[in-house]
Each structure stands twice: as structure tokens, then as C-alpha cells.
mmCIF file of C-alpha atoms in Angstrom:
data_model
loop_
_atom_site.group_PDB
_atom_site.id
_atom_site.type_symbol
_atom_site.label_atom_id
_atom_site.label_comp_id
_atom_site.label_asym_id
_atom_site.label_seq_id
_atom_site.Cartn_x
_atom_site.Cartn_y
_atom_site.Cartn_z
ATOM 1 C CA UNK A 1466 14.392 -15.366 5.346
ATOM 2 C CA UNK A 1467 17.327 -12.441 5.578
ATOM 3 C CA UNK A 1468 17.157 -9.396 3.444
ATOM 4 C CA UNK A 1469 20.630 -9.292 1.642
ATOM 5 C CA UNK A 1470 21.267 -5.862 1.754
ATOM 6 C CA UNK A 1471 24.034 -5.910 -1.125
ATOM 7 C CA UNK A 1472 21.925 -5.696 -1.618
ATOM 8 C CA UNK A 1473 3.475 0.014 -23.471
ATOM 9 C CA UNK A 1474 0.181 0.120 -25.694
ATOM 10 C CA UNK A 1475 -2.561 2.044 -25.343
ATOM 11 C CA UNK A 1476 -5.389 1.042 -22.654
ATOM 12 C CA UNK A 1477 -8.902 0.885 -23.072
ATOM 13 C CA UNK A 1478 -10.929 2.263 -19.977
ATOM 14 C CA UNK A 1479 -14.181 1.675 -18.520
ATOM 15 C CA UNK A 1480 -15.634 4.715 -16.462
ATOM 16 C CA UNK A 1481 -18.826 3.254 -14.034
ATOM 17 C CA UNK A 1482 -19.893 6.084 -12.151
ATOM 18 C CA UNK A 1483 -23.621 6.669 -10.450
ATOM 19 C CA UNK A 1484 -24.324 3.268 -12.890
ATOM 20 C CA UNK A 1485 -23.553 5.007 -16.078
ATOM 21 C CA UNK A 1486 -21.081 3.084 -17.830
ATOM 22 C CA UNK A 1487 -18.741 4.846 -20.689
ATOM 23 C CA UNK A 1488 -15.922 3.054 -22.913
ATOM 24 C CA UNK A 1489 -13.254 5.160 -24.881
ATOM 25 C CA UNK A 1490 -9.973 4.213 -25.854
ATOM 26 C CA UNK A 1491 -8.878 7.690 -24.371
ATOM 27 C CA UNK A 1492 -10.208 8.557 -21.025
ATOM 28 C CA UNK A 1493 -10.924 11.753 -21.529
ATOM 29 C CA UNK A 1494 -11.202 14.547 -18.975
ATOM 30 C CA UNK A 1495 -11.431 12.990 -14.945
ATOM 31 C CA UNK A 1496 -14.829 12.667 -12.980
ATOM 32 C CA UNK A 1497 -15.635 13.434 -9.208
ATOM 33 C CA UNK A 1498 -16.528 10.420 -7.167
ATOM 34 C CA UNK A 1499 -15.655 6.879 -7.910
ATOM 35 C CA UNK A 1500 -14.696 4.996 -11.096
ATOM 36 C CA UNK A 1501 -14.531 1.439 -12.663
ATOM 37 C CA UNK A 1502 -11.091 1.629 -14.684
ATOM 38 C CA UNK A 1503 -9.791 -1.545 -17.264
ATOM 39 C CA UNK A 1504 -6.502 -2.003 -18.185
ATOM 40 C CA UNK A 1505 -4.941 -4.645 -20.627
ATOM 41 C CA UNK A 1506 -1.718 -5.825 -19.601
ATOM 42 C CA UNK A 1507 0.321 -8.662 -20.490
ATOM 43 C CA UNK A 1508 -2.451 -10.600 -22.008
ATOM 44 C CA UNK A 1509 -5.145 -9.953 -19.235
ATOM 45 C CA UNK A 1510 -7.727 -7.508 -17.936
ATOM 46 C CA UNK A 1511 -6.945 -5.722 -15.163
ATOM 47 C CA UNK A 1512 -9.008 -4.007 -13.074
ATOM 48 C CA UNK A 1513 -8.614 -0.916 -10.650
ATOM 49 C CA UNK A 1514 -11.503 2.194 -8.887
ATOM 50 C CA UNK A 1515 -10.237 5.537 -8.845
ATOM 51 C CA UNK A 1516 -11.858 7.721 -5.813
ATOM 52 C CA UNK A 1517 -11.199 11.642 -7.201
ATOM 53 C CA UNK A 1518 -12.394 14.316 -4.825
ATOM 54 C CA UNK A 1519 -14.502 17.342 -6.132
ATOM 55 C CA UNK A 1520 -11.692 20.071 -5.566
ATOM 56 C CA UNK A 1521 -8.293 19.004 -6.269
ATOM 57 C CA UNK A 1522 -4.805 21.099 -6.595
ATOM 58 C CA UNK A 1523 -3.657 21.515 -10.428
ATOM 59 C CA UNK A 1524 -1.407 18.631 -9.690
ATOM 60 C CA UNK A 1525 -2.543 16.794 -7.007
ATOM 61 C CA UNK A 1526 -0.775 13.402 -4.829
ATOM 62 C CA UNK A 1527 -1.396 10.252 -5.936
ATOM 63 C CA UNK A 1528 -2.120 7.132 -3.123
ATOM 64 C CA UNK A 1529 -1.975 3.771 -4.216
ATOM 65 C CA UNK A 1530 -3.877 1.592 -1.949
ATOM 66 C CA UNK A 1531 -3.424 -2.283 -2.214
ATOM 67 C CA UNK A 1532 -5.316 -4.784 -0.512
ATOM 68 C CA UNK A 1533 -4.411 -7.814 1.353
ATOM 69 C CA UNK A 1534 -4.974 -11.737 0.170
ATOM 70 C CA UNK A 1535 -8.147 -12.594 -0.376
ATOM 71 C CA UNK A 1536 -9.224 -8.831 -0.481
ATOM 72 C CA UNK A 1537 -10.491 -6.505 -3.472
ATOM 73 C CA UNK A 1538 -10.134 -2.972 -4.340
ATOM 74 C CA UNK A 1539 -13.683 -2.740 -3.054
ATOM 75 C CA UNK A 1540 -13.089 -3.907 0.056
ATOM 76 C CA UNK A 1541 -10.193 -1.911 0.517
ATOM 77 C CA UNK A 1542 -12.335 1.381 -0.600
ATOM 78 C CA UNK A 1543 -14.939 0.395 1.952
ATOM 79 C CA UNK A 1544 -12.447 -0.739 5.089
ATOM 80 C CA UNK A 1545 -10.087 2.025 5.349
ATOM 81 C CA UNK A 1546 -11.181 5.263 5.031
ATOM 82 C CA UNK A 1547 -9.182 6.459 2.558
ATOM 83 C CA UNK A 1548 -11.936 8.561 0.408
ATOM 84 C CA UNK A 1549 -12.705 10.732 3.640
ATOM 85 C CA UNK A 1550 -9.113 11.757 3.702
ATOM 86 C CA UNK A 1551 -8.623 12.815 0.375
ATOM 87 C CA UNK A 1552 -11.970 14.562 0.421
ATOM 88 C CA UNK A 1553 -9.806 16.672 3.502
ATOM 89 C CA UNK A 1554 -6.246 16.761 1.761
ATOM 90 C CA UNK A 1555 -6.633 17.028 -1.692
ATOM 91 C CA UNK A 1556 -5.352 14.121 -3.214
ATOM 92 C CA UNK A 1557 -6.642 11.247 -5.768
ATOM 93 C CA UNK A 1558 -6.765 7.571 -4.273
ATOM 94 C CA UNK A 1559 -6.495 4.140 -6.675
ATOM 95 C CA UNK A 1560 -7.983 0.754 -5.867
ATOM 96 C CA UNK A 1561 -6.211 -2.104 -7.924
ATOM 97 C CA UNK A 1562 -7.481 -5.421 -7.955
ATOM 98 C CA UNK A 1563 -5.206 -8.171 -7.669
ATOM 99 C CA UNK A 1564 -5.975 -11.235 -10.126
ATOM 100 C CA UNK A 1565 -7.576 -14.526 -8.284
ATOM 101 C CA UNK A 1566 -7.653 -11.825 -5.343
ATOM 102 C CA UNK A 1567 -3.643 -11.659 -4.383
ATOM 103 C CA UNK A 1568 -0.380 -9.809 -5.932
ATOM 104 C CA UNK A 1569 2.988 -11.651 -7.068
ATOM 105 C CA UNK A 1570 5.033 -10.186 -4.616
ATOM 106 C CA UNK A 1571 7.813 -11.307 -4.818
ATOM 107 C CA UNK A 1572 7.253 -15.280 -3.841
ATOM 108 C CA UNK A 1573 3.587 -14.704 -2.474
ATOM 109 C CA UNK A 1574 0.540 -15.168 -3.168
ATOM 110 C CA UNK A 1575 -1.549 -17.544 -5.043
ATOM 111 C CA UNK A 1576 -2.295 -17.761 -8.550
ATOM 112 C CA UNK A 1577 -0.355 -14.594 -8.896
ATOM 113 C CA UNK A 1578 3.038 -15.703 -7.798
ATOM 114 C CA UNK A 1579 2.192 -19.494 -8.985
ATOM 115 C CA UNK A 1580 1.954 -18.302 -12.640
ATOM 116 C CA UNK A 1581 4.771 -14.933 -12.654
ATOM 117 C CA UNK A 1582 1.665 -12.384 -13.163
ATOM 118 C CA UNK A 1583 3.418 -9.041 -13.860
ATOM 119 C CA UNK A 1584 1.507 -6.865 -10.846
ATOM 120 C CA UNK A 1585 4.768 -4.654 -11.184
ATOM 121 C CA UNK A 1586 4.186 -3.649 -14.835
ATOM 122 C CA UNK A 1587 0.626 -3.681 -13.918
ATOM 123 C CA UNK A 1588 0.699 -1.357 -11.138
ATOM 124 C CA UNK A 1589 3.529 0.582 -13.221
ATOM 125 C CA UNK A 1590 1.072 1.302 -15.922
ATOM 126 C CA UNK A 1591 -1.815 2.180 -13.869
ATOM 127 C CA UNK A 1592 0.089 5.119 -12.090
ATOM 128 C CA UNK A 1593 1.459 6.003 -15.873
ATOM 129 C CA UNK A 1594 -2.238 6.604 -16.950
ATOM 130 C CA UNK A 1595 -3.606 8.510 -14.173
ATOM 131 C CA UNK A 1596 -0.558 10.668 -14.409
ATOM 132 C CA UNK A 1597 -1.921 11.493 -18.398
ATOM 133 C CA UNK A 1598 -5.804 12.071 -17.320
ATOM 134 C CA UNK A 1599 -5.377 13.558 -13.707
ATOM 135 C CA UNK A 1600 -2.422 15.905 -13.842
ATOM 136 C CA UNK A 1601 -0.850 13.578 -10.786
ATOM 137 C CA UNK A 1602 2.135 15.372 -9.067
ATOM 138 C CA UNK A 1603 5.201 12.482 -9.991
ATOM 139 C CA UNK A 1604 6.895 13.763 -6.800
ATOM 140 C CA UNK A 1605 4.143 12.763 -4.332
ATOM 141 C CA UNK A 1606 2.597 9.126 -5.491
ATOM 142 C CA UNK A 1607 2.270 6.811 -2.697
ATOM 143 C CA UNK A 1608 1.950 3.058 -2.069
ATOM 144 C CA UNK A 1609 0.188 1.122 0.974
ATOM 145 C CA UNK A 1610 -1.146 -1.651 1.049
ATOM 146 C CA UNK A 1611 -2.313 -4.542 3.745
ATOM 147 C CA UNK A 1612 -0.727 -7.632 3.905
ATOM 148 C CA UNK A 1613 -0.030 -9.097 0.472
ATOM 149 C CA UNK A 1614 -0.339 -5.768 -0.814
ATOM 150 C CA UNK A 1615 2.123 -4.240 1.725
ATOM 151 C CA UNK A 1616 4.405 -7.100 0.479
ATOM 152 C CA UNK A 1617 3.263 -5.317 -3.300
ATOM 153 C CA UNK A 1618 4.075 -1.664 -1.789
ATOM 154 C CA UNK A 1619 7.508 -3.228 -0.887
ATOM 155 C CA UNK A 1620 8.189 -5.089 -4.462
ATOM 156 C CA UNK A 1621 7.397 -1.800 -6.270
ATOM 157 C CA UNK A 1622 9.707 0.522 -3.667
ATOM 158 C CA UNK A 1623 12.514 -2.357 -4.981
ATOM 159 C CA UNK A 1624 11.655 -2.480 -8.041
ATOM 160 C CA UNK A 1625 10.703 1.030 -9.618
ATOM 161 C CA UNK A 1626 11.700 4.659 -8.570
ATOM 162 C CA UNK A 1627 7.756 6.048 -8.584
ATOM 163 C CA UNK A 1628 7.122 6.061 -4.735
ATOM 164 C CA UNK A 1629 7.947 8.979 -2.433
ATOM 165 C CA UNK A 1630 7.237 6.990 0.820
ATOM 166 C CA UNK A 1631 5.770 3.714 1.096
ATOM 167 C CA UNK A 1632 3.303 2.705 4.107
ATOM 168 C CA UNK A 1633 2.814 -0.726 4.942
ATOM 169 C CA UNK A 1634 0.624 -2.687 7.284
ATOM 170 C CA UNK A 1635 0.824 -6.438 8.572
ATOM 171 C CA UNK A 1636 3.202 -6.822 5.726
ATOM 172 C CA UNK A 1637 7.336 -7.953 4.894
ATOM 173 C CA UNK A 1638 9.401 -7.854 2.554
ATOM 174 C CA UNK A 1639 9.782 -11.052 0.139
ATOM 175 C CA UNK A 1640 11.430 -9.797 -3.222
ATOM 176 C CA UNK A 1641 15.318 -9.085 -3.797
ATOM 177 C CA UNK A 1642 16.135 -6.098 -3.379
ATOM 178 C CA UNK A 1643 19.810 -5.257 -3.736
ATOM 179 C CA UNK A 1644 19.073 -2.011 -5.302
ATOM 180 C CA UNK A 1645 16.155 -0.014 -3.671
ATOM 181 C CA UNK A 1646 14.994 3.326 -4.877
ATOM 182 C CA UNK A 1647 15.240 6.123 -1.785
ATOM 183 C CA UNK A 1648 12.369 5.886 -0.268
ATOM 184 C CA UNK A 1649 10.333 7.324 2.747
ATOM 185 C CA UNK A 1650 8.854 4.358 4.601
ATOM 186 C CA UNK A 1651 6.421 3.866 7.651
ATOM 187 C CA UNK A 1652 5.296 0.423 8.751
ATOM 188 C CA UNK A 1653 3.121 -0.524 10.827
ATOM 189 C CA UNK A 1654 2.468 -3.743 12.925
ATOM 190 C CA UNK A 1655 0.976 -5.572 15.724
ATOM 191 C CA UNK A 1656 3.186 -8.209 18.005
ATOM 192 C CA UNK A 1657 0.408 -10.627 17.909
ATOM 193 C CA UNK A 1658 0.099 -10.782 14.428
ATOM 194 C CA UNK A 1659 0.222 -14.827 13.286
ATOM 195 C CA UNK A 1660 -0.288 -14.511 9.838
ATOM 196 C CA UNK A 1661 2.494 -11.927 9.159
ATOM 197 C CA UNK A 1662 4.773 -12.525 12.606
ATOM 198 C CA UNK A 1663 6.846 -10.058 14.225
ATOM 199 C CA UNK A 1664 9.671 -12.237 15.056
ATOM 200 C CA UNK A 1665 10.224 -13.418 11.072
ATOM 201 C CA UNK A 1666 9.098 -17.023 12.463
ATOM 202 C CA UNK A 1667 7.206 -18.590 9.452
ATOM 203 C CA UNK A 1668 2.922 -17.746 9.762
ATOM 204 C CA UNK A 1669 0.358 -19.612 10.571
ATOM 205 C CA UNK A 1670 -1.959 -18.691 7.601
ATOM 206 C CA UNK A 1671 -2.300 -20.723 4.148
ATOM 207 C CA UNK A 1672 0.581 -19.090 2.716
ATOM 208 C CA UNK A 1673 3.143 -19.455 5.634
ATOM 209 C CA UNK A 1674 4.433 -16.461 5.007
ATOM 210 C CA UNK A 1675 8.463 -16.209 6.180
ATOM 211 C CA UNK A 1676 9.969 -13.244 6.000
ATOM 212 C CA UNK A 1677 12.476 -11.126 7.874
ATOM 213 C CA UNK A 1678 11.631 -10.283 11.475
ATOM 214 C CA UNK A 1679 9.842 -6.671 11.649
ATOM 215 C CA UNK A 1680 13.022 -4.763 13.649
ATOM 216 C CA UNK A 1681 15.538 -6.454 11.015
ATOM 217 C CA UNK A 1682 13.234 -5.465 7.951
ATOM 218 C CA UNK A 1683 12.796 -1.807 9.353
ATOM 219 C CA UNK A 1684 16.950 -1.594 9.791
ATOM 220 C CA UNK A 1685 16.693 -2.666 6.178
ATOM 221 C CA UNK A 1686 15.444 0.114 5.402
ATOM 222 C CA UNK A 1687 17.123 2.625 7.560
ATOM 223 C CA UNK A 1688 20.297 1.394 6.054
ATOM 224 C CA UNK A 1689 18.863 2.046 2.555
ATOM 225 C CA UNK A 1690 18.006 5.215 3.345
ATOM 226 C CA UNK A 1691 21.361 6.558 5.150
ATOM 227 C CA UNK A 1692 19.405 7.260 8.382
ATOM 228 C CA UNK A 1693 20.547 8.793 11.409
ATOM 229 C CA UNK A 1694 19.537 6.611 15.012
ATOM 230 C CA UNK A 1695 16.134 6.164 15.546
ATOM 231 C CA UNK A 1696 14.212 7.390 18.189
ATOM 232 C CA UNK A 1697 11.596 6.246 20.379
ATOM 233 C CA UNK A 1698 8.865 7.076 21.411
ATOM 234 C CA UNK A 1699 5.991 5.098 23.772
ATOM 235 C CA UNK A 1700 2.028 5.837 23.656
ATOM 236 C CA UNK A 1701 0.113 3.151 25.665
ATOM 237 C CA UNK A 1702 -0.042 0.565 23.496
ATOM 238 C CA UNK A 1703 1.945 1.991 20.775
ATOM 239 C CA UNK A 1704 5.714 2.534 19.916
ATOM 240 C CA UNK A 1705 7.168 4.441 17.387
ATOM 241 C CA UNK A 1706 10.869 3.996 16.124
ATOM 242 C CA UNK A 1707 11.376 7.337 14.151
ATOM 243 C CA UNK A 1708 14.511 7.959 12.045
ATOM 244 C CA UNK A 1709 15.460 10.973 9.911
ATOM 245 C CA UNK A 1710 17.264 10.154 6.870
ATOM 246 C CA UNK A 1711 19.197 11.739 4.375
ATOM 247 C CA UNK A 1712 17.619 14.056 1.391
ATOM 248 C CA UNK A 1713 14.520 15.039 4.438
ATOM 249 C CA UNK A 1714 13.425 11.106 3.950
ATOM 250 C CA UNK A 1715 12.093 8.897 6.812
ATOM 251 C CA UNK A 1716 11.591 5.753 8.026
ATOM 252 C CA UNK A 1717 9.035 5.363 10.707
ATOM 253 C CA UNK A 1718 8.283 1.459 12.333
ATOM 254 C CA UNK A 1719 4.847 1.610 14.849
ATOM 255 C CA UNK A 1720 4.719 -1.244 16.111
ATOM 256 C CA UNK A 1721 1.333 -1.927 18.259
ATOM 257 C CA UNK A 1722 1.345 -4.001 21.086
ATOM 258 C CA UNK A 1723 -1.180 -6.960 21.453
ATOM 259 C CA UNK A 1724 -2.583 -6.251 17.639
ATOM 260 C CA UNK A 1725 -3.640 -8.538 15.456
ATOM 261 C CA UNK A 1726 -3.442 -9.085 11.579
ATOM 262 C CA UNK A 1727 -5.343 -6.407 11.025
ATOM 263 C CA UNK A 1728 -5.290 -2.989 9.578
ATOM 264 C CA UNK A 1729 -5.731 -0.718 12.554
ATOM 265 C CA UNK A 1730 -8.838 1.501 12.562
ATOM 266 C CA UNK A 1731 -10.003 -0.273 9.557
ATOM 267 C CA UNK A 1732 -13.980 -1.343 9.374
ATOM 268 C CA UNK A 1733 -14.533 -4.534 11.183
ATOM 269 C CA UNK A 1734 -14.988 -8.120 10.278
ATOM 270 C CA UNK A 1735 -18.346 -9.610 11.608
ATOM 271 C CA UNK A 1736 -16.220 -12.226 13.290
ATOM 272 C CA UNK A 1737 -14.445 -9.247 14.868
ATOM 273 C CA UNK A 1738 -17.301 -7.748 15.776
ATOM 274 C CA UNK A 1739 -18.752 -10.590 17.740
ATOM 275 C CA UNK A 1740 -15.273 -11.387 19.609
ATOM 276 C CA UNK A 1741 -16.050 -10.237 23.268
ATOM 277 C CA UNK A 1742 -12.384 -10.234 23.535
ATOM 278 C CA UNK A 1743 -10.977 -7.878 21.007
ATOM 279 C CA UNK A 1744 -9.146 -4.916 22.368
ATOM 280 C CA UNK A 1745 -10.273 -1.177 20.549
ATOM 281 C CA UNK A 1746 -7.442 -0.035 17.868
ATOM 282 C CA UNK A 1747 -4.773 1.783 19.894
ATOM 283 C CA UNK A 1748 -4.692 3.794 16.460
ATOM 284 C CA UNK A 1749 -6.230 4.855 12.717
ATOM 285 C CA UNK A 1750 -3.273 3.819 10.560
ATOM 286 C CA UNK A 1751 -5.220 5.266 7.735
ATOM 287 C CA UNK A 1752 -4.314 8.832 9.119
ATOM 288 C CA UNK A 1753 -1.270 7.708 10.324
ATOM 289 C CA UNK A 1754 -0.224 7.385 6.855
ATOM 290 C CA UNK A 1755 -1.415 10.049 5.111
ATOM 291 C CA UNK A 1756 0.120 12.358 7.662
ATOM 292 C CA UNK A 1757 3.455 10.764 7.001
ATOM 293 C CA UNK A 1758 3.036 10.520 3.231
ATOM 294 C CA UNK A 1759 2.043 14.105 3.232
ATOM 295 C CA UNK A 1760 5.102 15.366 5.254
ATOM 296 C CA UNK A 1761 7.405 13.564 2.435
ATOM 297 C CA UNK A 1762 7.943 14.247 -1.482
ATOM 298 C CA UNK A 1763 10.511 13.031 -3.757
#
């Protein structure tokens, strides 16, 4: 698939934390540590954790983490390190759960995109709330996401103006998207990846995924963006294609060679860990990220 570059009521909440459990149709004031959120969208429950450091700025960022097929908020929480960084920077961190497990995205995945689930209005509200209870900056919310819910962090970059920068991993772009918002964009993936290929050629996973090769999806996105010529840069294993863009935007592609699907740095499988094959991460995407979300506001 080519990119064609022409191209809300209120929510009752559920706050779990150190196994107390609270419900209030109004959230009230925000709690340090982790929390169970629910959200009633278009007809269903949603469900979404919310990590909130001890000391934060008045108005502190936002990042949005999604997680792949088959994954869970949970999992994502646990894999990725994203709580240890925002202890460090300052910033708050949600943990959406995808229904049956997977986000519509535009096309992909499972029951999501089978039945038109609205992850977009879902996601859309989700930021909209913890911008009421947490003070959240609107000028530095950020999406990632793994897989599927890099293919998520793309929809809602097409779809909605909230992101500053969007960072995506083992991920494409399957949604129209004549219009995009200006965003900031880093994305990051390995050349051995066979669920999400480089090349565009169609994956070997359940979902077959067939996007845009990685290069022609990252000129996408330069071209969105108004970006000067990247430049590169090589690190061992790793290669960066940097590109400075108009308004102080960005658009970063890392692409690691010999990687897997996998989020780099992430906690490992216990298939990976008994593979007397697998090669170390060349890198921690995870801080990768942040420092590229934190270098870039609206």
C-alpha cells in the first residue's frame, strides 16, 4: 500500500491504587503512583492506568503509550520503562487498553477494525479528561505506541491536532491521511522485522500487515512537515535519518540493523530470553523517545 499524500458526556472513573478502589462521577484531585481509570464511550467500557509521578510541574507533558496486538496497558507499563522516566522528567504517562487486545487503526486489527470501534474518539476523550484532573500542558501530549498501537499513534497524528510529536516503533501507517496535523515524528525500526517489514512487502504475522515501505512512510512525513534534507548519521548497528522541519518540528527515522519486531530495550519475552541467538538491543527506544518528545512542543 502507497500513502497518497494529497493527501461528549460525562465519564465515570474508577481510581485502584495500593488495592483501594474509589468510584466518583468526578475524579477529583490526581494521586501519586498508578491508577485503574473507566471510561464510557460509544456504548462500551473502556479502560486505561495512569502512572503520575510524586512531583510534577503545574502543567506537566502528557505521554500516551499504546501497546501492540495482543498486548495490554499492563504489559506495556511493565515492558518499557516508561514510569522510571517520568519519575526523572516530570511528566504524567497513560496506559489505554485496546478492546479484544488491538486498536482500529485504520484497517488493522481484530475485533477492533472488524466491528469500526471508535479508538480515535476513545483515545480523544481520554487525553480530554486528564487535561481537566491533571493540569496537562496541551502543547506537549505525546503518542507512542508498538506495533498496532504505533499504527494508533499514526491514525490519531491524521486524524486529530492533539500530538506534538509522535514516536512509533515496529509500526506503519494504514489510515488516509490527506490532511495531517504538523507533527514532530521519530520512528523507529529494525530491518529484520517480519511482522511489520521494512520493505512494505506484506508480513508474515496473522494480520499480514501491508503497508508502505519504512523510507517511503518516513518521506511521508518529511513532506508533511516541510522538512529540509535529512541527515545521516551511523552508530554500529544503528542509523539515524534526522531532518529539521519547519516551525522547530522534526522527523527522525532509526532504523536498527538486524532487529526484530520488537520494542528495543523493552523487558524480554521468555522465548527471547531462552534464544541463544538473539543479539543485545543496539538501543533503549524508551529514552530515545522521550528525549525527542521532550526537545519538541506544539
Amino acid at each position: 500500500m502507497r500513502i497518497a499524500l494529497l493527501a461528549a458526556a460525562a465519564a465515570t472513573v474508577v481510581f485502584v491504587v495500593v488495592g483501594i478502589v474509589a468510584v466518583r462521577d468526578d475524579p477529583g484531585p490526581a494521586v501519586a503512583g498508578t491508577t485503574e481509570q473507566v471510561l464510557e464511550h460509544d456504548g462500551r467500557t473502556r479502560h486505561y492506568r495512569v502512572y503520575r509521578p510524586a512531583a510534577l510541574p503545574a502543567r506537566p507533558p502528557l505521554v500516551v503509550v499504546l501497546h501492540g496486538g495482543l498486548g495490554t496497558g499492563e504489559q506495556a507499563q511493565r515492558a518499557y520503562g516508561w514510569d522510571a522516566l517520568a519519575d526523572a522528567g516530570g511528566f504524567v504517562v497513560a496506559y489505554p487498553d485496546g478492546l479484544d487486545r488491538a486498536w482500529n487503526a485504520g484497517g488493522c486489527c481484530g475485533n477492533p477494525a472488524r466491528t469500526g470501534v471508535d479508538d480515535v474518539g476513545f483515545l480523544t476523550r481520554m487525553i480530554d479528561e486528564l487535561v481537566r484532573t491533571v493540569s496537562i500542558d496541551r502543547d506537549r501530549i505525546y503518542l507512542t505506541g508498538m506495533s498496532n498501537g504505533a499504527m494508533m499513534a499514526y491514525s490519531m497524528a491524521c486524524r486529530t491536532s492533539i500530538a506534538a510529536a509522535v514516536g512509533a516503533v515496529a509500526g506503519t501507517l494504514l489510515d488516509d491521511c490527506p490532511h495531517p496535523s504538523p507533527t514532530s515524528v521519530i520512528h523507529v525500526h529494525g530491518t529484520d522485522d517480519e511482522n511489520v517489514r521494512y520493505d512494505g512487502a506484506p508480513g508474515s504475522g496473522v494480520a499480514r500487515i501491508d503497508g508502505p515501505s519504512v523510507p517511503e512512510l518516513n518521506e511521508f512525513w518529511r513532506a508533511a512537515d516541510d522538512c529540509a534534507p535529512p541527515v545521516s548519521t551511523i552508530d554500529d548497528r544503528v542509523t539515524t535519518l534526522r531532518a529539521s522541519c519547519r516551525d522547530g518540528r522534526a522527523v527522525d527515522l532509526v532504523t536498527v540493523a538486524g532487529a526484530g519486531h520488537r520494542w528495543p530495550g523493552a523487558e524480554l519475552s521468555p522465548l527471547e530470553r531462552l534464544d541463544p541467538n538473539r543479539r543485545p538491543d543496539a538501543l533503549d527506544a524508551t529514552r530515545l523517545i522521550w528525549d525527542f518528545f521532550a526537545a519538541h512542543h506544539r
